[in-house]
Amino acid sequence: MMVPNAILFDMDGVLVRSEEAWLRVLEDAGRRFRGSPVTREEFAPTFGQGTAEDVRVFGLRCTPAELDAFYVEHLPRHAGEVWVNPDARELLEALASRGVRRAVVTNSVSALARTLLGAARLLDYFEVLACSDLVANAKPAPDLVHYALGRLGVAPGAALMVGDSRFDRGAAGAAGVRFVGLGLDGDARIERLGELLRFADARIPG
């Protein structure tokens, strides 16, 4: 792969893991908006999708905006339960020292992304947060990737995106950005986030 000018990061599953926190919030959302909690079995295959899909898939009697407001109110109380990738801070510092631009591309809304990244002490490492409330369509649509690239001033061919889900891979592919899968097949695959540094240090032969 060519040396990237920018790396776009999915948030959940890559920088942090908040599945258990989100499950607790969805259980409460199910009680509130359909009369029964969302179960782990329902939740597991959907983690990472956008709020509009949450409303549809879980049969919630609310609008996506109402559900986002519920998330913003209830998720912060679980922020302390979020796991932070131990490779993240060192990697982000190394990328910054090499002049590689950095953005988060997440299906979470801005308030939640700031809460989770702030609790993880990672927020200040990112120049751009591309969040679902800033675009028309969440991942796997390319809107968030286009938003991040536009704010960074970087062309699709000069960026990489790292993610751990089919939503990330689909969004990167639709935007024409090379995709590095964390524990997932893509244009390249890594098993630990720290391995991403080899792409920032790569050189084009000849």
PDB file of N, CA, C and O in Angstrom, residues 112-179:
ATOM      1  N   LEU A 112     -22.071  11.527  21.630  1.00  0.00           N
ATOM      2  CA  LEU A 112     -21.632  10.238  22.156  1.00  0.00           C
ATOM      3  C   LEU A 112     -20.181   9.965  21.810  1.00  0.00           C
ATOM      4  O   LEU A 112     -19.426   9.434  22.636  1.00  0.00           O
ATOM      5  N   ALA A 113     -19.782  10.299  20.587  1.00  0.00           N
ATOM      6  CA  ALA A 113     -18.388  10.091  20.194  1.00  0.00           C
ATOM      7  C   ALA A 113     -17.455  10.887  21.097  1.00  0.00           C
ATOM      8  O   ALA A 113     -16.421  10.380  21.556  1.00  0.00           O
ATOM      9  N   ARG A 114     -17.815  12.129  21.367  1.00  0.00           N
ATOM     10  CA  ARG A 114     -16.980  12.958  22.248  1.00  0.00           C
ATOM     11  C   ARG A 114     -16.946  12.396  23.670  1.00  0.00           C
ATOM     12  O   ARG A 114     -15.895  12.411  24.330  1.00  0.00           O
ATOM     13  N   THR A 115     -18.070  11.894  24.135  1.00  0.00           N
ATOM     14  CA  THR A 115     -18.116  11.315  25.475  1.00  0.00           C
ATOM     15  C   THR A 115     -17.210  10.094  25.579  1.00  0.00           C
ATOM     16  O   THR A 115     -16.393   9.970  26.508  1.00  0.00           O
ATOM     17  N   LEU A 116     -17.321   9.174  24.619  1.00  0.00           N
ATOM     18  CA  LEU A 116     -16.542   7.940  24.670  1.00  0.00           C
ATOM     19  C   LEU A 116     -15.057   8.197  24.451  1.00  0.00           C
ATOM     20  O   LEU A 116     -14.210   7.663  25.168  1.00  0.00           O
ATOM     21  N   LEU A 117     -14.718   9.025  23.463  1.00  0.00           N
ATOM     22  CA  LEU A 117     -13.309   9.318  23.205  1.00  0.00           C
ATOM     23  C   LEU A 117     -12.703  10.147  24.326  1.00  0.00           C
ATOM     24  O   LEU A 117     -11.524   9.993  24.656  1.00  0.00           O
ATOM     25  N   GLY A 118     -13.500  11.032  24.913  1.00  0.00           N
ATOM     26  CA  GLY A 118     -13.020  11.802  26.044  1.00  0.00           C
ATOM     27  C   GLY A 118     -12.731  10.920  27.244  1.00  0.00           C
ATOM     28  O   GLY A 118     -11.696  11.067  27.910  1.00  0.00           O
ATOM     29  N   ALA A 119     -13.639   9.985  27.531  1.00  0.00           N
ATOM     30  CA  ALA A 119     -13.428   9.057  28.648  1.00  0.00           C
ATOM     31  C   ALA A 119     -12.197   8.191  28.418  1.00  0.00           C
ATOM     32  O   ALA A 119     -11.498   7.816  29.365  1.00  0.00           O
ATOM     33  N   ALA A 120     -11.917   7.887  27.149  1.00  0.00           N
ATOM     34  CA  ALA A 120     -10.746   7.079  26.792  1.00  0.00           C
ATOM     35  C   ALA A 120      -9.468   7.901  26.692  1.00  0.00           C
ATOM     36  O   ALA A 120      -8.393   7.352  26.454  1.00  0.00           O
ATOM     37  N   ARG A 121      -9.582   9.222  26.820  1.00  0.00           N
ATOM     38  CA  ARG A 121      -8.460  10.157  26.685  1.00  0.00           C
ATOM     39  C   ARG A 121      -7.810  10.076  25.303  1.00  0.00           C
ATOM     40  O   ARG A 121      -6.594  10.167  25.154  1.00  0.00           O
ATOM     41  N   LEU A 122      -8.657   9.946  24.291  1.00  0.00           N
ATOM     42  CA  LEU A 122      -8.189   9.878  22.903  1.00  0.00           C
ATOM     43  C   LEU A 122      -8.698  11.035  22.059  1.00  0.00           C
ATOM     44  O   LEU A 122      -8.238  11.224  20.926  1.00  0.00           O
ATOM     45  N   LEU A 123      -9.607  11.808  22.580  1.00  0.00           N
ATOM     46  CA  LEU A 123     -10.285  12.817  21.767  1.00  0.00           C
ATOM     47  C   LEU A 123      -9.319  13.802  21.136  1.00  0.00           C
ATOM     48  O   LEU A 123      -9.459  14.169  19.965  1.00  0.00           O
ATOM     49  N   ASP A 124      -8.312  14.243  21.873  1.00  0.00           N
ATOM     50  CA  ASP A 124      -7.419  15.293  21.382  1.00  0.00           C
ATOM     51  C   ASP A 124      -6.492  14.830  20.266  1.00  0.00           C
ATOM     52  O   ASP A 124      -5.819  15.659  19.647  1.00  0.00           O
ATOM     53  N   TYR A 125      -6.446  13.535  19.997  1.00  0.00           N
ATOM     54  CA  TYR A 125      -5.574  13.037  18.932  1.00  0.00           C
ATOM     55  C   TYR A 125      -6.195  13.173  17.546  1.00  0.00           C
ATOM     56  O   TYR A 125      -5.525  12.924  16.539  1.00  0.00           O
ATOM     57  N   PHE A 126      -7.464  13.556  17.482  1.00  0.00           N
ATOM     58  CA  PHE A 126      -8.161  13.563  16.192  1.00  0.00           C
ATOM     59  C   PHE A 126      -8.473  14.979  15.734  1.00  0.00           C
ATOM     60  O   PHE A 126      -8.942  15.817  16.502  1.00  0.00           O
ATOM     61  N   GLU A 127      -8.218  15.206  14.451  1.00  0.00           N
ATOM     62  CA  GLU A 127      -8.488  16.502  13.836  1.00  0.00           C
ATOM     63  C   GLU A 127      -9.944  16.641  13.422  1.00  0.00           C
ATOM     64  O   GLU A 127     -10.481  17.750  13.371  1.00  0.00           O
ATOM     65  N   VAL A 128     -10.574  15.528  13.091  1.00  0.00           N
ATOM     66  CA  VAL A 128     -11.943  15.531  12.587  1.00  0.00           C
ATOM     67  C   VAL A 128     -12.710  14.380  13.218  1.00  0.00           C
ATOM     68  O   VAL A 128     -12.191  13.265  13.327  1.00  0.00           O
ATOM     69  N   LEU A 129     -13.937  14.648  13.642  1.00  0.00           N
ATOM     70  CA  LEU A 129     -14.879  13.605  14.029  1.00  0.00           C
ATOM     71  C   LEU A 129     -16.011  13.609  13.007  1.00  0.00           C
ATOM     72  O   LEU A 129     -16.762  14.583  12.908  1.00  0.00           O
ATOM     73  N   ALA A 130     -16.118  12.550  12.248  1.00  0.00           N
ATOM     74  CA  ALA A 130     -17.209  12.384  11.288  1.00  0.00           C
ATOM     75  C   ALA A 130     -18.250  11.488  11.944  1.00  0.00           C
ATOM     76  O   ALA A 130     -18.033  10.282  12.102  1.00  0.00           O
ATOM     77  N   CYS A 131     -19.376  12.080  12.336  1.00  0.00           N
ATOM     78  CA  CYS A 131     -20.392  11.391  13.132  1.00  0.00           C
ATOM     79  C   CYS A 131     -21.731  11.382  12.397  1.00  0.00           C
ATOM     80  O   CYS A 131     -21.977  12.216  11.521  1.00  0.00           O
ATOM     81  N   SER A 132     -22.591  10.468  12.776  1.00  0.00           N
ATOM     82  CA  SER A 132     -23.793  10.209  11.988  1.00  0.00           C
ATOM     83  C   SER A 132     -24.757  11.387  11.939  1.00  0.00           C
ATOM     84  O   SER A 132     -25.556  11.490  11.006  1.00  0.00           O
ATOM     85  N   ASP A 133     -24.706  12.282  12.936  1.00  0.00           N
ATOM     86  CA  ASP A 133     -25.613  13.424  12.913  1.00  0.00           C
ATOM     87  C   ASP A 133     -25.149  14.525  11.961  1.00  0.00           C
ATOM     88  O   ASP A 133     -25.853  15.516  11.780  1.00  0.00           O
ATOM     89  N   LEU A 134     -24.004  14.335  11.326  1.00  0.00           N
ATOM     90  CA  LEU A 134     -23.443  15.346  10.432  1.00  0.00           C
ATOM     91  C   LEU A 134     -23.680  15.040   8.959  1.00  0.00           C
ATOM     92  O   LEU A 134     -23.346  15.859   8.102  1.00  0.00           O
ATOM     93  N   VAL A 135     -24.232  13.862   8.658  1.00  0.00           N
ATOM     94  CA  VAL A 135     -24.430  13.442   7.264  1.00  0.00           C
ATOM     95  C   VAL A 135     -25.827  12.846   7.106  1.00  0.00           C
ATOM     96  O   VAL A 135     -26.522  12.576   8.084  1.00  0.00           O
ATOM     97  N   ALA A 136     -26.203  12.622   5.856  1.00  0.00           N
ATOM     98  CA  ALA A 136     -27.534  12.079   5.583  1.00  0.00           C
ATOM     99  C   ALA A 136     -27.623  10.592   5.879  1.00  0.00           C
ATOM    100  O   ALA A 136     -28.654  10.103   6.362  1.00  0.00           O
ATOM    101  N   ASN A 137     -26.547   9.843   5.596  1.00  0.00           N
ATOM    102  CA  ASN A 137     -26.602   8.389   5.702  1.00  0.00           C
ATOM    103  C   ASN A 137     -25.397   7.851   6.461  1.00  0.00           C
ATOM    104  O   ASN A 137     -24.253   8.235   6.190  1.00  0.00           O
ATOM    105  N   ALA A 138     -25.660   6.945   7.396  1.00  0.00           N
ATOM    106  CA  ALA A 138     -24.598   6.324   8.182  1.00  0.00           C
ATOM    107  C   ALA A 138     -23.903   5.230   7.374  1.00  0.00           C
ATOM    108  O   ALA A 138     -24.337   4.858   6.277  1.00  0.00           O
ATOM    109  N   LYS A 139     -22.788   4.711   7.909  1.00  0.00           N
ATOM    110  CA  LYS A 139     -22.141   3.561   7.282  1.00  0.00           C
ATOM    111  C   LYS A 139     -23.123   2.391   7.224  1.00  0.00           C
ATOM    112  O   LYS A 139     -23.896   2.217   8.163  1.00  0.00           O
ATOM    113  N   PRO A 140     -23.160   1.628   6.143  1.00  0.00           N
ATOM    114  CA  PRO A 140     -22.130   1.455   5.122  1.00  0.00           C
ATOM    115  C   PRO A 140     -22.193   2.424   3.941  1.00  0.00           C
ATOM    116  O   PRO A 140     -21.452   2.232   2.976  1.00  0.00           O
ATOM    117  N   ALA A 141     -23.056   3.415   3.969  1.00  0.00           N
ATOM    118  CA  ALA A 141     -23.006   4.455   2.939  1.00  0.00           C
ATOM    119  C   ALA A 141     -21.681   5.209   3.064  1.00  0.00           C
ATOM    120  O   ALA A 141     -21.074   5.243   4.134  1.00  0.00           O
ATOM    121  N   PRO A 142     -21.232   5.845   1.988  1.00  0.00           N
ATOM    122  CA  PRO A 142     -19.919   6.506   2.021  1.00  0.00           C
ATOM    123  C   PRO A 142     -19.929   7.908   2.611  1.00  0.00           C
ATOM    124  O   PRO A 142     -18.876   8.543   2.698  1.00  0.00           O
ATOM    125  N   ASP A 143     -21.086   8.412   3.038  1.00  0.00           N
ATOM    126  CA  ASP A 143     -21.206   9.818   3.433  1.00  0.00           C
ATOM    127  C   ASP A 143     -20.204  10.240   4.506  1.00  0.00           C
ATOM    128  O   ASP A 143     -19.585  11.308   4.420  1.00  0.00           O
ATOM    129  N   LEU A 144     -20.042   9.414   5.532  1.00  0.00           N
ATOM    130  CA  LEU A 144     -19.136   9.770   6.622  1.00  0.00           C
ATOM    131  C   LEU A 144     -17.685   9.811   6.167  1.00  0.00           C
ATOM    132  O   LEU A 144     -16.905  10.663   6.611  1.00  0.00           O
ATOM    133  N   VAL A 145     -17.322   8.897   5.300  1.00  0.00           N
ATOM    134  CA  VAL A 145     -15.950   8.883   4.778  1.00  0.00           C
ATOM    135  C   VAL A 145     -15.709  10.122   3.927  1.00  0.00           C
ATOM    136  O   VAL A 145     -14.678  10.796   4.054  1.00  0.00           O
ATOM    137  N   HIS A 146     -16.669  10.458   3.069  1.00  0.00           N
ATOM    138  CA  HIS A 146     -16.542  11.678   2.258  1.00  0.00           C
ATOM    139  C   HIS A 146     -16.441  12.912   3.157  1.00  0.00           C
ATOM    140  O   HIS A 146     -15.654  13.827   2.872  1.00  0.00           O
ATOM    141  N   TYR A 147     -17.230  12.947   4.214  1.00  0.00           N
ATOM    142  CA  TYR A 147     -17.202  14.088   5.132  1.00  0.00           C
ATOM    143  C   TYR A 147     -15.810  14.239   5.745  1.00  0.00           C
ATOM    144  O   TYR A 147     -15.243  15.338   5.788  1.00  0.00           O
ATOM    145  N   ALA A 148     -15.263  13.135   6.250  1.00  0.00           N
ATOM    146  CA  ALA A 148     -13.941  13.189   6.880  1.00  0.00           C
ATOM    147  C   ALA A 148     -12.869  13.628   5.892  1.00  0.00           C
ATOM    148  O   ALA A 148     -12.027  14.479   6.212  1.00  0.00           O
ATOM    149  N   LEU A 149     -12.897  13.071   4.705  1.00  0.00           N
ATOM    150  CA  LEU A 149     -11.893  13.434   3.700  1.00  0.00           C
ATOM    151  C   LEU A 149     -12.005  14.903   3.319  1.00  0.00           C
ATOM    152  O   LEU A 149     -10.990  15.599   3.148  1.00  0.00           O
ATOM    153  N   GLY A 150     -13.245  15.387   3.185  1.00  0.00           N
ATOM    154  CA  GLY A 150     -13.450  16.782   2.838  1.00  0.00           C
ATOM    155  C   GLY A 150     -12.922  17.719   3.905  1.00  0.00           C
ATOM    156  O   GLY A 150     -12.283  18.741   3.597  1.00  0.00           O
ATOM    157  N   ARG A 151     -13.165  17.381   5.162  1.00  0.00           N
ATOM    158  CA  ARG A 151     -12.679  18.224   6.257  1.00  0.00           C
ATOM    159  C   ARG A 151     -11.154  18.186   6.357  1.00  0.00           C
ATOM    160  O   ARG A 151     -10.531  19.177   6.740  1.00  0.00           O
ATOM    161  N   LEU A 152     -10.566  17.044   6.042  1.00  0.00           N
ATOM    162  CA  LEU A 152      -9.113  16.916   6.088  1.00  0.00           C
ATOM    163  C   LEU A 152      -8.445  17.485   4.841  1.00  0.00           C
ATOM    164  O   LEU A 152      -7.244  17.770   4.866  1.00  0.00           O
ATOM    165  N   GLY A 153      -9.200  17.600   3.756  1.00  0.00           N
ATOM    166  CA  GLY A 153      -8.610  18.037   2.495  1.00  0.00           C
ATOM    167  C   GLY A 153      -7.739  16.972   1.855  1.00  0.00           C
ATOM    168  O   GLY A 153      -6.713  17.278   1.242  1.00  0.00           O
ATOM    169  N   VAL A 154      -8.149  15.714   1.980  1.00  0.00           N
ATOM    170  CA  VAL A 154      -7.376  14.579   1.484  1.00  0.00           C
ATOM    171  C   VAL A 154      -8.207  13.815   0.456  1.00  0.00           C
ATOM    172  O   VAL A 154      -9.399  13.579   0.667  1.00  0.00           O
ATOM    173  N   ALA A 155      -7.594  13.415  -0.641  1.00  0.00           N
ATOM    174  CA  ALA A 155      -8.279  12.648  -1.680  1.00  0.00           C
ATOM    175  C   ALA A 155      -8.462  11.198  -1.227  1.00  0.00           C
ATOM    176  O   ALA A 155      -7.658  10.684  -0.437  1.00  0.00           O
ATOM    177  N   PRO A 156      -9.499  10.507  -1.733  1.00  0.00           N
ATOM    178  CA  PRO A 156      -9.719   9.116  -1.325  1.00  0.00           C
ATOM    179  C   PRO A 156      -8.508   8.216  -1.534  1.00  0.00           C
ATOM    180  O   PRO A 156      -8.215   7.357  -0.690  1.00  0.00           O
ATOM    181  N   GLY A 157      -7.808   8.405  -2.624  1.00  0.00           N
ATOM    182  CA  GLY A 157      -6.664   7.554  -2.914  1.00  0.00           C
ATOM    183  C   GLY A 157      -5.470   7.776  -2.015  1.00  0.00           C
ATOM    184  O   GLY A 157      -4.516   6.990  -2.030  1.00  0.00           O
ATOM    185  N   ALA A 158      -5.494   8.839  -1.224  1.00  0.00           N
ATOM    186  CA  ALA A 158      -4.377   9.154  -0.328  1.00  0.00           C
ATOM    187  C   ALA A 158      -4.693   8.815   1.123  1.00  0.00           C
ATOM    188  O   ALA A 158      -3.971   9.231   2.023  1.00  0.00           O
ATOM    189  N   ALA A 159      -5.765   8.055   1.332  1.00  0.00           N
ATOM    190  CA  ALA A 159      -6.190   7.739   2.701  1.00  0.00           C
ATOM    191  C   ALA A 159      -6.340   6.238   2.883  1.00  0.00           C
ATOM    192  O   ALA A 159      -6.491   5.475   1.917  1.00  0.00           O
ATOM    193  N   LEU A 160      -6.305   5.816   4.129  1.00  0.00           N
ATOM    194  CA  LEU A 160      -6.676   4.470   4.537  1.00  0.00           C
ATOM    195  C   LEU A 160      -7.803   4.589   5.550  1.00  0.00           C
ATOM    196  O   LEU A 160      -7.895   5.576   6.276  1.00  0.00           O
ATOM    197  N   MET A 161      -8.622   3.565   5.612  1.00  0.00           N
ATOM    198  CA  MET A 161      -9.601   3.468   6.690  1.00  0.00           C
ATOM    199  C   MET A 161      -9.399   2.144   7.398  1.00  0.00           C
ATOM    200  O   MET A 161      -9.213   1.103   6.762  1.00  0.00           O
ATOM    201  N   VAL A 162      -9.416   2.177   8.721  1.00  0.00           N
ATOM    202  CA  VAL A 162      -9.304   0.952   9.512  1.00  0.00           C
ATOM    203  C   VAL A 162     -10.614   0.736  10.267  1.00  0.00           C
ATOM    204  O   VAL A 162     -11.161   1.658  10.864  1.00  0.00           O
ATOM    205  N   GLY A 163     -11.127  -0.484  10.185  1.00  0.00           N
ATOM    206  CA  GLY A 163     -12.378  -0.809  10.847  1.00  0.00           C
ATOM    207  C   GLY A 163     -12.464  -2.292  11.119  1.00  0.00           C
ATOM    208  O   GLY A 163     -11.617  -3.067  10.676  1.00  0.00           O
ATOM    209  N   ASP A 164     -13.522  -2.663  11.835  1.00  0.00           N
ATOM    210  CA  ASP A 164     -13.659  -4.061  12.239  1.00  0.00           C
ATOM    211  C   ASP A 164     -14.996  -4.658  11.843  1.00  0.00           C
ATOM    212  O   ASP A 164     -15.337  -5.748  12.305  1.00  0.00           O
ATOM    213  N   SER A 165     -15.751  -3.977  10.982  1.00  0.00           N
ATOM    214  CA  SER A 165     -17.081  -4.482  10.638  1.00  0.00           C
ATOM    215  C   SER A 165     -17.366  -4.335   9.154  1.00  0.00           C
ATOM    216  O   SER A 165     -16.698  -3.579   8.436  1.00  0.00           O
ATOM    217  N   ARG A 166     -18.400  -5.042   8.717  1.00  0.00           N
ATOM    218  CA  ARG A 166     -18.828  -4.941   7.323  1.00  0.00           C
ATOM    219  C   ARG A 166     -19.326  -3.540   7.005  1.00  0.00           C
ATOM    220  O   ARG A 166     -19.263  -3.104   5.855  1.00  0.00           O
ATOM    221  N   PHE A 167     -19.818  -2.819   7.999  1.00  0.00           N
ATOM    222  CA  PHE A 167     -20.272  -1.452   7.769  1.00  0.00           C
ATOM    223  C   PHE A 167     -19.087  -0.557   7.399  1.00  0.00           C
ATOM    224  O   PHE A 167     -19.171   0.273   6.497  1.00  0.00           O
ATOM    225  N   ASP A 168     -17.964  -0.746   8.094  1.00  0.00           N
ATOM    226  CA  ASP A 168     -16.754   0.019   7.799  1.00  0.00           C
ATOM    227  C   ASP A 168     -16.208  -0.324   6.414  1.00  0.00           C
ATOM    228  O   ASP A 168     -15.860   0.559   5.628  1.00  0.00           O
ATOM    229  N   ARG A 169     -16.133  -1.599   6.139  1.00  0.00           N
ATOM    230  CA  ARG A 169     -15.599  -2.052   4.848  1.00  0.00           C
ATOM    231  C   ARG A 169     -16.470  -1.550   3.700  1.00  0.00           C
ATOM    232  O   ARG A 169     -15.956  -1.096   2.671  1.00  0.00           O
ATOM    233  N   GLY A 170     -17.777  -1.596   3.885  1.00  0.00           N
ATOM    234  CA  GLY A 170     -18.675  -1.118   2.839  1.00  0.00           C
ATOM    235  C   GLY A 170     -18.545   0.368   2.596  1.00  0.00           C
ATOM    236  O   GLY A 170     -18.533   0.830   1.450  1.00  0.00           O
ATOM    237  N   ALA A 171     -18.427   1.155   3.673  1.00  0.00           N
ATOM    238  CA  ALA A 171     -18.311   2.598   3.542  1.00  0.00           C
ATOM    239  C   ALA A 171     -17.009   2.985   2.860  1.00  0.00           C
ATOM    240  O   ALA A 171     -16.978   3.861   1.978  1.00  0.00           O
ATOM    241  N   ALA A 172     -15.910   2.338   3.254  1.00  0.00           N
ATOM    242  CA  ALA A 172     -14.618   2.635   2.636  1.00  0.00           C
ATOM    243  C   ALA A 172     -14.646   2.291   1.147  1.00  0.00           C
ATOM    244  O   ALA A 172     -14.220   3.091   0.302  1.00  0.00           O
ATOM    245  N   GLY A 173     -15.160   1.109   0.827  1.00  0.00           N
ATOM    246  CA  GLY A 173     -15.206   0.703  -0.569  1.00  0.00           C
ATOM    247  C   GLY A 173     -16.054   1.631  -1.421  1.00  0.00           C
ATOM    248  O   GLY A 173     -15.678   1.991  -2.538  1.00  0.00           O
ATOM    249  N   ALA A 174     -17.195   2.048  -0.884  1.00  0.00           N
ATOM    250  CA  ALA A 174     -18.085   2.938  -1.631  1.00  0.00           C
ATOM    251  C   ALA A 174     -17.464   4.308  -1.848  1.00  0.00           C
ATOM    252  O   ALA A 174     -17.799   5.006  -2.810  1.00  0.00           O
ATOM    253  N   ALA A 175     -16.544   4.700  -0.947  1.00  0.00           N
ATOM    254  CA  ALA A 175     -15.897   6.007  -1.068  1.00  0.00           C
ATOM    255  C   ALA A 175     -14.579   5.943  -1.832  1.00  0.00           C
ATOM    256  O   ALA A 175     -13.942   6.978  -2.038  1.00  0.00           O
ATOM    257  N   GLY A 176     -14.156   4.750  -2.217  1.00  0.00           N
ATOM    258  CA  GLY A 176     -12.901   4.619  -2.947  1.00  0.00           C
ATOM    259  C   GLY A 176     -11.668   4.716  -2.079  1.00  0.00           C
ATOM    260  O   GLY A 176     -10.591   5.083  -2.542  1.00  0.00           O
ATOM    261  N   VAL A 177     -11.815   4.355  -0.791  1.00  0.00           N
ATOM    262  CA  VAL A 177     -10.703   4.412   0.160  1.00  0.00           C
ATOM    263  C   VAL A 177     -10.247   2.985   0.466  1.00  0.00           C
ATOM    264  O   VAL A 177     -11.073   2.092   0.685  1.00  0.00           O
ATOM    265  N   ARG A 178      -8.954   2.771   0.494  1.00  0.00           N
ATOM    266  CA  ARG A 178      -8.413   1.455   0.826  1.00  0.00           C
ATOM    267  C   ARG A 178      -8.756   1.106   2.265  1.00  0.00           C
ATOM    268  O   ARG A 178      -8.681   1.966   3.153  1.00  0.00           O
ATOM    269  N   PHE A 179      -9.116  -0.149   2.486  1.00  0.00           N
ATOM    270  CA  PHE A 179      -9.623  -0.580   3.785  1.00  0.00           C
ATOM    271  C   PHE A 179      -8.681  -1.580   4.430  1.00  0.00           C
ATOM    272  O   PHE A 179      -8.298  -2.582   3.825  1.00  0.00           O
TER     273      PHE A 179
END
